[in-house]
Every structure is written in C-alpha cells, then in structure tokens.
Amino acid sequence: NVTSSTQPAFYVRPSGLQSNLSTNTAHDLAWATETFDQGGDFSTPSFTAPVAGRYQFNWMLHLQNIDTAAGDIVVNLVAHNGTVEHRYDFGGFSADVPDWSPTGSMLVDMDASDTCKMTIYQTDGTAQMDFHTDSRFSGYLVC
C-alpha cells in the first residue's frame, strides 16, 4: 500500500446559490469553492484526469423549491467514456418539495485528459428549483 500526496483528489462545493434553474435544460453544476484540489486538476465545472485510471466520484446535492409540477429531476455524472444518469420521478407530489438531497457515487474509467462534470435537468414545471451551497462533489484516483 502506498499513500502519495500527488494522488489526484478533490472536494468542492458551490460558492453561491444557483437559483431558479430553467426547465428542460441541462445545467452544469458550478463547484467554485475547493476544500482541496490535490494535483490542481479541478476547474469548475469539471475535473480533468491527469492520468488514465479508475476514478471514484461522490456527490451530495442540496436542492430546494422543487415545483410540484416537475416531471423528472435528472442528475448526470458526465464523463468522456459515458454519462451516468440518475433519474428521479417527481410526478404526484401534492405540494412543492422544499428540500431534497440526492446522493450518489460511481467508479468511472478515465483516460488521461478526460473530463468529468455534473449536470442537472428538470422536466416540466416552473423554473424555481435552486442548487444550494450545502452541496458537495468529490473524486479521487483509485487505481
């Protein structure tokens, strides 16, 4: 086992609220505040793999004010070798959803210079969903 201070790793959060995200549009999530960026490979909205390997990505999103008329909320981890889609059905709620925090993780194969970012997409409803600063996104080279 080896621990290296040059092993690529990052942990980021938004610096401000992304408010009233428009519907039926994919939005890049803006991760502008770095808790750490070991290797300097993260630049909002994307991580760029410095070397080929398997990378672990983790996220916790804090979303607010989701419209009761929203159809699906689609959270995507968009990487060069494919997109990992997490689709949540919001149809049937009797009132707006004030707070929701979806979480996820994925191991992704990346080549050197491949990028990875997160997007969010709301189908239908009113453009009132907010991406809150309590959200987090992290990643690191596993092997």
PDB file of N, CA and C in Angstrom, residues 12 16 20 77 93 119-120 123:
ATOM      1  N   VAL A  12     -15.136  19.673  -3.507  1.00  0.00           N
ATOM      2  CA  VAL A  12     -15.588  21.019  -3.861  1.00  0.00           C
ATOM      3  C   VAL A  12     -17.041  21.232  -3.445  1.00  0.00           C
ATOM      4  N   GLY A  16     -21.950  29.884  -4.360  1.00  0.00           N
ATOM      5  CA  GLY A  16     -23.194  30.645  -4.302  1.00  0.00           C
ATOM      6  C   GLY A  16     -24.348  29.801  -4.782  1.00  0.00           C
ATOM      7  N   ASN A  20     -33.438  29.333  -9.381  1.00  0.00           N
ATOM      8  CA  ASN A  20     -34.482  29.271 -10.400  1.00  0.00           C
ATOM      9  C   ASN A  20     -33.986  28.660 -11.712  1.00  0.00           C
ATOM     10  N   LEU A  77     -23.737  12.407 -14.069  1.00  0.00           N
ATOM     11  CA  LEU A  77     -22.285  12.470 -13.970  1.00  0.00           C
ATOM     12  C   LEU A  77     -21.807  12.269 -15.407  1.00  0.00           C
ATOM     13  N   PHE A  93     -46.476  14.633  -6.452  1.00  0.00           N
ATOM     14  CA  PHE A  93     -46.400  15.333  -5.175  1.00  0.00           C
ATOM     15  C   PHE A  93     -47.549  16.337  -5.092  1.00  0.00           C
ATOM     16  N   THR A 119     -24.275  17.528 -14.162  1.00  0.00           N
ATOM     17  CA  THR A 119     -25.342  18.384 -14.672  1.00  0.00           C
ATOM     18  C   THR A 119     -26.654  18.004 -13.996  1.00  0.00           C
ATOM     19  N   ILE A 120     -27.600  18.930 -14.062  1.00  0.00           N
ATOM     20  CA  ILE A 120     -28.942  18.664 -13.542  1.00  0.00           C
ATOM     21  C   ILE A 120     -29.956  19.174 -14.551  1.00  0.00           C
ATOM     22  N   THR A 123     -37.487  18.256 -15.911  1.00  0.00           N
ATOM     23  CA  THR A 123     -38.501  18.265 -16.960  1.00  0.00           C
ATOM     24  C   THR A 123     -39.770  18.915 -16.409  1.00  0.00           C
TER      25      THR A 123
END
